[in-house]
PDB file of C-alpha atoms in Angstrom:
ATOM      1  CA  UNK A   1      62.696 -34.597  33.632  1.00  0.00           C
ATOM      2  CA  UNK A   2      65.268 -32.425  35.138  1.00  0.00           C
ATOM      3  CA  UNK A   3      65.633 -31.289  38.126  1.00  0.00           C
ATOM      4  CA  UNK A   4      67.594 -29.111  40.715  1.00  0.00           C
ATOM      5  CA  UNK A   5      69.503 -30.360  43.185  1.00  0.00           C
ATOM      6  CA  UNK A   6      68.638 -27.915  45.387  1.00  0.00           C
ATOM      7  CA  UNK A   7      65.325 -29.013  45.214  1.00  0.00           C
ATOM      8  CA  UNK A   8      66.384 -32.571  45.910  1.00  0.00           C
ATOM      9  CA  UNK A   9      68.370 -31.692  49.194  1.00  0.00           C
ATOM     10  CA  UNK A  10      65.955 -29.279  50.717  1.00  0.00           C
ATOM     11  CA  UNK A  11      63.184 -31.730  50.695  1.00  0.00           C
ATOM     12  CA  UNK A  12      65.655 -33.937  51.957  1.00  0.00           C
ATOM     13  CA  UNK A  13      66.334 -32.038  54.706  1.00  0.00           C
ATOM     14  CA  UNK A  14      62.520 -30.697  55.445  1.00  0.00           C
ATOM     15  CA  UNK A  15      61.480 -34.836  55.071  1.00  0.00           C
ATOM     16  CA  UNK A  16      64.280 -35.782  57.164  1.00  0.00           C
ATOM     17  CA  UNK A  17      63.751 -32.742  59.980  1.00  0.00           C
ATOM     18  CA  UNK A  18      59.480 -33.951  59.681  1.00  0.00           C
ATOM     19  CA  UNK A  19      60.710 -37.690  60.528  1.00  0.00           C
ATOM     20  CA  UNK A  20      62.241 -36.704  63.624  1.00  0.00           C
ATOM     21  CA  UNK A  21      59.465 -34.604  64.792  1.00  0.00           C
ATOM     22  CA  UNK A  22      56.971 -36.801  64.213  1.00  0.00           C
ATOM     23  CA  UNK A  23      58.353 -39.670  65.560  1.00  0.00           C
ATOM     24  CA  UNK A  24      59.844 -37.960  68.667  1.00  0.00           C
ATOM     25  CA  UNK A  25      57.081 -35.430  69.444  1.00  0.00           C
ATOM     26  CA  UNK A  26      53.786 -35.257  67.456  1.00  0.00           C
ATOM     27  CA  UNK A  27      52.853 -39.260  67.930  1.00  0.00           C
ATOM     28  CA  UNK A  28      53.767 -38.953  71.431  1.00  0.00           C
ATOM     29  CA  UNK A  29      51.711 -36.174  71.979  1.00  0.00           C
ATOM     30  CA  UNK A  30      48.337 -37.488  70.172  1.00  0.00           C
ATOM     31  CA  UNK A  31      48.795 -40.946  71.411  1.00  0.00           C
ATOM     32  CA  UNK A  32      49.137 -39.404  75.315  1.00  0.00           C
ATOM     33  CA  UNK A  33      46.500 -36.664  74.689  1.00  0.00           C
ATOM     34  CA  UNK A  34      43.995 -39.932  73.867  1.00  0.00           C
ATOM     35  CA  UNK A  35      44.841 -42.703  75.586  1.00  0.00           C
ATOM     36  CA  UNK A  36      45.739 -43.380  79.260  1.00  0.00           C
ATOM     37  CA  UNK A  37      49.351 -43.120  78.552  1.00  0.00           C
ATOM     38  CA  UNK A  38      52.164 -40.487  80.146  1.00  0.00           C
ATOM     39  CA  UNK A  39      53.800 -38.545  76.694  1.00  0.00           C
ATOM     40  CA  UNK A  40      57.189 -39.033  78.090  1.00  0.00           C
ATOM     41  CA  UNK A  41      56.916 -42.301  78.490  1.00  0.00           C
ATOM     42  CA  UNK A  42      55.484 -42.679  74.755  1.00  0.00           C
ATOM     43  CA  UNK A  43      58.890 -40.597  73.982  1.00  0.00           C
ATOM     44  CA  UNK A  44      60.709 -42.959  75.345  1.00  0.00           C
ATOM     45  CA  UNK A  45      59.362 -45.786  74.095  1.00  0.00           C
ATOM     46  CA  UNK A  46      60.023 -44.443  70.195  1.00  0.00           C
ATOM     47  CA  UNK A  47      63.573 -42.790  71.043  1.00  0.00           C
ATOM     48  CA  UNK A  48      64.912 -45.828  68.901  1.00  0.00           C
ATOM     49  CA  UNK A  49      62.930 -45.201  65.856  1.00  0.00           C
ATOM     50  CA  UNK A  50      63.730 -41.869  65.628  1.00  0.00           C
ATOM     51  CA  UNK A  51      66.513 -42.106  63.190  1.00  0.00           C
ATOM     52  CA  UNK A  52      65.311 -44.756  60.579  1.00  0.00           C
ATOM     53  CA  UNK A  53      61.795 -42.892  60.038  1.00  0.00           C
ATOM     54  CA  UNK A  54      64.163 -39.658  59.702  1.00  0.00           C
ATOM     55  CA  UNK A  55      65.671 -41.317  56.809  1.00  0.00           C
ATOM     56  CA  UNK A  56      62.617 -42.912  55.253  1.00  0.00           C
ATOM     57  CA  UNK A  57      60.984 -39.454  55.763  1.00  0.00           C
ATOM     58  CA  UNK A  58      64.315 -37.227  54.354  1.00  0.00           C
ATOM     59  CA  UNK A  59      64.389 -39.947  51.379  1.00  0.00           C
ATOM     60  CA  UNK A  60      60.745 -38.921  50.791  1.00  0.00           C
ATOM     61  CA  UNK A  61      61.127 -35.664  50.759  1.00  0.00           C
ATOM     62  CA  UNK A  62      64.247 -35.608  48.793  1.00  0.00           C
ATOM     63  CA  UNK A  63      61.839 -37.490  45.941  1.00  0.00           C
ATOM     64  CA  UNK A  64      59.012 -34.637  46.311  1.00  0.00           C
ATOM     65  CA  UNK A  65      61.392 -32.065  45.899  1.00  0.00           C
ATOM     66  CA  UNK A  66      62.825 -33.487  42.780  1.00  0.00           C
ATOM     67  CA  UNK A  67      59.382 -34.230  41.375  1.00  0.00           C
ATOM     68  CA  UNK A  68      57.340 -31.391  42.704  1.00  0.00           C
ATOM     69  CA  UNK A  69      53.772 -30.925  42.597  1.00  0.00           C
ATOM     70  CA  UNK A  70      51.176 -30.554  45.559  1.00  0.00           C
ATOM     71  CA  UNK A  71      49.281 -33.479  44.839  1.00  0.00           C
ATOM     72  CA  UNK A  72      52.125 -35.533  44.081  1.00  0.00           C
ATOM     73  CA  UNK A  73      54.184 -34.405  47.555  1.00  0.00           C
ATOM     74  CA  UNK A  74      50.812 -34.864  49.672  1.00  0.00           C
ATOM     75  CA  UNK A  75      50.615 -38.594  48.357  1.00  0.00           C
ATOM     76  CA  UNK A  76      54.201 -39.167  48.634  1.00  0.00           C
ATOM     77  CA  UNK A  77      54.897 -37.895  52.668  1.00  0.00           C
ATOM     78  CA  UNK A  78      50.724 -39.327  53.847  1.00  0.00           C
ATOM     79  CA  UNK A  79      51.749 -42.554  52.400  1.00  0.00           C
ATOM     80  CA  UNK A  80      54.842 -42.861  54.264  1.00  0.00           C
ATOM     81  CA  UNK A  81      53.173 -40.991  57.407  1.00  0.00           C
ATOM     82  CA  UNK A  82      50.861 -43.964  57.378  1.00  0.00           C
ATOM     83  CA  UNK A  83      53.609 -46.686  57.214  1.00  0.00           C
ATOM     84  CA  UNK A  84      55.838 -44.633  59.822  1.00  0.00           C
ATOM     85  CA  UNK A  85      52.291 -44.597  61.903  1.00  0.00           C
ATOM     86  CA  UNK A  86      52.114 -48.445  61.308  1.00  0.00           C
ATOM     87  CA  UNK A  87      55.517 -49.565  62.726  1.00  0.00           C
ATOM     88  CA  UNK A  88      55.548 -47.145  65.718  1.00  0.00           C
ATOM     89  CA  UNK A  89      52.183 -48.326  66.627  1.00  0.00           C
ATOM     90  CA  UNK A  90      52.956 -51.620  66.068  1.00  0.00           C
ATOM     91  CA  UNK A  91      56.267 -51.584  67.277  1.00  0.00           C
ATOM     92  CA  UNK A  92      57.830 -49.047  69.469  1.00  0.00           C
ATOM     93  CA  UNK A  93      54.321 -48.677  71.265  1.00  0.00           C
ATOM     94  CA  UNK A  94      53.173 -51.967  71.177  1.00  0.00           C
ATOM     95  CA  UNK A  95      49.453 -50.447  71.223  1.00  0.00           C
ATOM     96  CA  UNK A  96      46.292 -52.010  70.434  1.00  0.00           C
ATOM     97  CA  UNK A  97      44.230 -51.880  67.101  1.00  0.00           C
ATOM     98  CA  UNK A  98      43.064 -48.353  68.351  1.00  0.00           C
ATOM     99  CA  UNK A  99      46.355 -46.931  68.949  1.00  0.00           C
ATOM    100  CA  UNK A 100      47.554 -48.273  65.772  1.00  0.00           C
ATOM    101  CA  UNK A 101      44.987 -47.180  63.691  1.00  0.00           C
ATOM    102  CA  UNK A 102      45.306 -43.758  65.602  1.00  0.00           C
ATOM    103  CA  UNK A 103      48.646 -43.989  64.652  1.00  0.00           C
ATOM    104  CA  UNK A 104      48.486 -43.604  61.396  1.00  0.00           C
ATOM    105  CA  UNK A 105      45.995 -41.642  60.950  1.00  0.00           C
ATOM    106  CA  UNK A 106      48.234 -39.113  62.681  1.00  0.00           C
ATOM    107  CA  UNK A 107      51.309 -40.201  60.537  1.00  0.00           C
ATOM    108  CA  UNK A 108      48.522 -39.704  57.074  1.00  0.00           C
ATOM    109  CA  UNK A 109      47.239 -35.816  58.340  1.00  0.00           C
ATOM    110  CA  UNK A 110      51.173 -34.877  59.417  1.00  0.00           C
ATOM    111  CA  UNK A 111      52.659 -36.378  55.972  1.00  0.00           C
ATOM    112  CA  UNK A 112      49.867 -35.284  53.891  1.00  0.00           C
ATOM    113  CA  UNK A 113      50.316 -31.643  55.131  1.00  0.00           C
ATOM    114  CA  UNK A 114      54.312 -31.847  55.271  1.00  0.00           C
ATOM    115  CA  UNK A 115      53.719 -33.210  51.714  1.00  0.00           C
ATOM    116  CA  UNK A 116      51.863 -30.404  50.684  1.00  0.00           C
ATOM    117  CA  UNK A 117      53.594 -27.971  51.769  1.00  0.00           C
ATOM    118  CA  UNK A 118      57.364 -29.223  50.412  1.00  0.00           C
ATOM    119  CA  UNK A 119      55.348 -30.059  46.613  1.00  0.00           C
ATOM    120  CA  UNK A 120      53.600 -26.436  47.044  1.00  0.00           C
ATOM    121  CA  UNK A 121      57.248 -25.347  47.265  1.00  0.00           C
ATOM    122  CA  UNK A 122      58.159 -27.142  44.496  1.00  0.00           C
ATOM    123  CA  UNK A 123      55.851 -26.962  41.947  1.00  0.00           C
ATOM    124  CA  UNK A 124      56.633 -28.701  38.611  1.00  0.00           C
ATOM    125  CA  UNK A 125      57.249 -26.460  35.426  1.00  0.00           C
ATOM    126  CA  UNK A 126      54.756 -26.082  32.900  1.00  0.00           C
ATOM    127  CA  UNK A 127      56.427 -27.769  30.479  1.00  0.00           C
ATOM    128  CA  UNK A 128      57.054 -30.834  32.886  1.00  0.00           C
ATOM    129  CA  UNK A 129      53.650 -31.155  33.949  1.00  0.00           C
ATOM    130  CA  UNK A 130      52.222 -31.476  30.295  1.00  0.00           C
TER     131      UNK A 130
END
């Protein structure tokens, strides 16, 4: 299969840009809007995770752009969403089964959709998907 770099390094950066968000604003958010627990605080808390689940998340995106395909992108990004959701709940929150399970559930919708989106991008050729 080849593939375009170009492809490769924008879902790089889009994976990498989607790690930082999520881990710095969108759990924060959904875990404060739930749970008796002050956002900033939760910011705080993950402000050390921030940069390994950007890489994990760029190095997943970087694969779904040189794949492509919807499906395919959607599997790739929910799957790490849900083990990014697992080790900040786990982790940087220290939450209970609840928040952890919250967790990544939020990590599975955000990654599936990022996913989505970056394989919709990139769809695969016709001849590469026969």
């Amino acid at each position: 299969m080849q593939s375009n770099p170009i492809r490769t390094l924008t879902g790089l950066f889009f994976g990498g840009f989607g790690g930082i968000s999520f881990a710095a604003a969108i759990l924060p958010i959904v875990i404060g809007s739930l749970f008796p627990y002050d956002s900033i605080s939760m910011m705080l808390s993950v402000r050390g995770y921030v940069l390994p689940m950007a890489v994990v998340w760029a190095i997943a995106g970087a694969i779904t752009g040189w794949h492509g395909g919807t499906r395919f992108g959607g599997a790739v990004l929910g799957g790490v969403g849900i083990v990014s959701g697992l080790v900040l709940g786990i982790f940087a929150l220290e939450g209970s089964l609840p928040e952890i399970l919250v967790s990544m559930l939020t990590g599975l919708v955000y990654g599936g959709i990022a996913g989505l989106i970056i394989g919709r991008a990139f769809l695969r050729h016709a001849q590469e998907a026969s």
